[in-house]
Amino acid sequence: MKNLIYVVAMLAMILFLMWAFSYALTPKDLTQYEQKVTYTVEKGDTLWNIVAHNCFSSTEVRNHYDIREVIELVRDWNDVGNYIYPGDTLVLPYYTK
């Protein structure tokens, strides 16, 4: 009887972990932003830092997105390549979930 309880508990734990990891690894829809915000580029800014500090309501939210994909979205929206310059104004998505 103890073995059966142990097996059922282990299976429940495995199923829970599989569900949790599948949720964490599910790609997020980049079009599901809360709003668009603008940002004026300052000296020393990079797209990575701008996106990391201005596009997410919290670290927890940021961890649900691939920041590289958000950077590509920002590049597309603003028609910028690898270079940004102080004074440039960028339109950014702002994610809350």
PDB file of C-alpha atoms in Angstrom:
ATOM      1  CA  MET A   1       0.000   0.000   0.000  1.00  0.00           C
ATOM      2  CA  LYS A   2       2.852   2.384   0.844  1.00  0.00           C
ATOM      3  CA  ASN A   3       4.424   1.651  -2.533  1.00  0.00           C
ATOM      4  CA  LEU A   4       1.196   2.538  -4.317  1.00  0.00           C
ATOM      5  CA  ILE A   5       0.942   5.848  -2.467  1.00  0.00           C
ATOM      6  CA  TYR A   6       4.593   6.572  -3.284  1.00  0.00           C
ATOM      7  CA  VAL A   7       4.077   5.791  -7.003  1.00  0.00           C
ATOM      8  CA  VAL A   8       0.937   7.959  -7.205  1.00  0.00           C
ATOM      9  CA  ALA A   9       2.703  10.839  -5.449  1.00  0.00           C
ATOM     10  CA  MET A  10       5.691  10.583  -7.807  1.00  0.00           C
ATOM     11  CA  LEU A  11       3.439  10.515 -10.875  1.00  0.00           C
ATOM     12  CA  ALA A  12       1.554  13.557  -9.616  1.00  0.00           C
ATOM     13  CA  MET A  13       4.829  15.406  -9.073  1.00  0.00           C
ATOM     14  CA  ILE A  14       6.110  14.479 -12.538  1.00  0.00           C
ATOM     15  CA  LEU A  15       2.871  15.629 -14.186  1.00  0.00           C
ATOM     16  CA  PHE A  16       2.968  18.910 -12.279  1.00  0.00           C
ATOM     17  CA  LEU A  17       6.588  19.570 -13.299  1.00  0.00           C
ATOM     18  CA  MET A  18       5.823  18.751 -16.935  1.00  0.00           C
ATOM     19  CA  TRP A  19       2.925  21.219 -16.883  1.00  0.00           C
ATOM     20  CA  ALA A  20       5.028  23.932 -15.204  1.00  0.00           C
ATOM     21  CA  PHE A  21       7.920  23.577 -17.657  1.00  0.00           C
ATOM     22  CA  SER A  22       5.626  23.506 -20.683  1.00  0.00           C
ATOM     23  CA  TYR A  23       4.025  26.764 -19.504  1.00  0.00           C
ATOM     24  CA  ALA A  24       7.406  28.405 -18.976  1.00  0.00           C
ATOM     25  CA  LEU A  25       8.658  27.315 -22.391  1.00  0.00           C
ATOM     26  CA  THR A  26       5.545  28.312 -24.314  1.00  0.00           C
ATOM     27  CA  PRO A  27       6.437  31.124 -26.715  1.00  0.00           C
ATOM     28  CA  LYS A  28       4.629  34.323 -25.858  1.00  0.00           C
ATOM     29  CA  ASP A  29       2.682  36.232 -28.485  1.00  0.00           C
ATOM     30  CA  LEU A  30       4.647  39.439 -29.063  1.00  0.00           C
ATOM     31  CA  THR A  31       1.488  41.222 -30.221  1.00  0.00           C
ATOM     32  CA  GLN A  32      -0.096  40.952 -26.758  1.00  0.00           C
ATOM     33  CA  TYR A  33       1.473  44.131 -25.366  1.00  0.00           C
ATOM     34  CA  GLU A  34      -0.510  46.421 -23.077  1.00  0.00           C
ATOM     35  CA  GLN A  35       0.422  49.656 -24.815  1.00  0.00           C
ATOM     36  CA  LYS A  36       3.068  51.347 -26.919  1.00  0.00           C
ATOM     37  CA  VAL A  37       5.512  53.719 -25.244  1.00  0.00           C
ATOM     38  CA  THR A  38       8.129  56.058 -26.665  1.00  0.00           C
ATOM     39  CA  TYR A  39      11.726  56.329 -25.572  1.00  0.00           C
ATOM     40  CA  THR A  40      14.375  58.876 -26.555  1.00  0.00           C
ATOM     41  CA  VAL A  41      17.789  57.291 -26.997  1.00  0.00           C
ATOM     42  CA  GLU A  42      20.547  58.638 -24.762  1.00  0.00           C
ATOM     43  CA  LYS A  43      24.321  58.380 -25.133  1.00  0.00           C
ATOM     44  CA  GLY A  44      25.494  54.865 -24.252  1.00  0.00           C
ATOM     45  CA  ASP A  45      22.101  53.202 -24.774  1.00  0.00           C
ATOM     46  CA  THR A  46      21.822  49.834 -26.504  1.00  0.00           C
ATOM     47  CA  LEU A  47      18.678  48.216 -27.852  1.00  0.00           C
ATOM     48  CA  TRP A  48      19.170  45.381 -25.363  1.00  0.00           C
ATOM     49  CA  ASN A  49      19.251  47.741 -22.373  1.00  0.00           C
ATOM     50  CA  ILE A  50      16.399  49.879 -23.673  1.00  0.00           C
ATOM     51  CA  VAL A  51      14.155  46.848 -24.188  1.00  0.00           C
ATOM     52  CA  ALA A  52      15.179  45.194 -20.901  1.00  0.00           C
ATOM     53  CA  HIS A  53      14.431  48.310 -18.829  1.00  0.00           C
ATOM     54  CA  ASN A  54      11.450  49.844 -20.647  1.00  0.00           C
ATOM     55  CA  CYS A  55       9.303  47.092 -22.175  1.00  0.00           C
ATOM     56  CA  PHE A  56       8.301  44.996 -19.153  1.00  0.00           C
ATOM     57  CA  SER A  57       6.338  45.753 -16.000  1.00  0.00           C
ATOM     58  CA  SER A  58       8.509  43.428 -13.887  1.00  0.00           C
ATOM     59  CA  THR A  59      11.391  40.970 -14.001  1.00  0.00           C
ATOM     60  CA  GLU A  60       8.869  38.147 -13.797  1.00  0.00           C
ATOM     61  CA  VAL A  61       7.132  39.389 -16.951  1.00  0.00           C
ATOM     62  CA  ARG A  62      10.494  39.898 -18.716  1.00  0.00           C
ATOM     63  CA  ASN A  63      11.436  36.284 -17.990  1.00  0.00           C
ATOM     64  CA  HIS A  64       8.425  35.078 -20.004  1.00  0.00           C
ATOM     65  CA  TYR A  65       9.653  36.659 -23.233  1.00  0.00           C
ATOM     66  CA  ASP A  66      12.695  36.110 -25.408  1.00  0.00           C
ATOM     67  CA  ILE A  67      14.280  39.558 -25.274  1.00  0.00           C
ATOM     68  CA  ARG A  68      15.933  38.957 -28.664  1.00  0.00           C
ATOM     69  CA  GLU A  69      12.513  38.610 -30.285  1.00  0.00           C
ATOM     70  CA  VAL A  70      11.293  41.820 -28.655  1.00  0.00           C
ATOM     71  CA  ILE A  71      14.432  43.617 -29.917  1.00  0.00           C
ATOM     72  CA  GLU A  72      13.646  42.403 -33.446  1.00  0.00           C
ATOM     73  CA  LEU A  73      10.093  43.710 -33.075  1.00  0.00           C
ATOM     74  CA  VAL A  74      11.447  47.106 -31.956  1.00  0.00           C
ATOM     75  CA  ARG A  75      13.835  47.156 -34.920  1.00  0.00           C
ATOM     76  CA  ASP A  76      10.987  46.423 -37.322  1.00  0.00           C
ATOM     77  CA  TRP A  77       8.655  49.026 -35.812  1.00  0.00           C
ATOM     78  CA  ASN A  78      11.312  51.742 -35.867  1.00  0.00           C
ATOM     79  CA  ASP A  79      13.134  50.781 -39.067  1.00  0.00           C
ATOM     80  CA  VAL A  80      16.521  50.669 -37.331  1.00  0.00           C
ATOM     81  CA  GLY A  81      19.371  48.249 -37.900  1.00  0.00           C
ATOM     82  CA  ASN A  82      22.272  47.683 -35.592  1.00  0.00           C
ATOM     83  CA  TYR A  83      22.839  51.334 -34.766  1.00  0.00           C
ATOM     84  CA  ILE A  84      20.819  53.814 -32.759  1.00  0.00           C
ATOM     85  CA  TYR A  85      21.851  57.368 -31.997  1.00  0.00           C
ATOM     86  CA  PRO A  86      21.261  59.799 -29.132  1.00  0.00           C
ATOM     87  CA  GLY A  87      18.116  61.759 -29.844  1.00  0.00           C
ATOM     88  CA  ASP A  88      16.414  58.960 -31.813  1.00  0.00           C
ATOM     89  CA  THR A  89      12.860  58.323 -30.643  1.00  0.00           C
ATOM     90  CA  LEU A  90      11.806  54.686 -30.486  1.00  0.00           C
ATOM     91  CA  VAL A  91       8.340  53.191 -30.177  1.00  0.00           C
ATOM     92  CA  LEU A  92       8.393  50.247 -27.757  1.00  0.00           C
ATOM     93  CA  PRO A  93       5.844  47.609 -26.728  1.00  0.00           C
ATOM     94  CA  TYR A  94       5.048  47.480 -23.007  1.00  0.00           C
ATOM     95  CA  TYR A  95       4.180  44.040 -21.634  1.00  0.00           C
ATOM     96  CA  THR A  96       2.376  43.503 -18.326  1.00  0.00           C
ATOM     97  CA  LYS A  97       1.690  39.758 -18.578  1.00  0.00           C
TER      98      LYS A  97
END
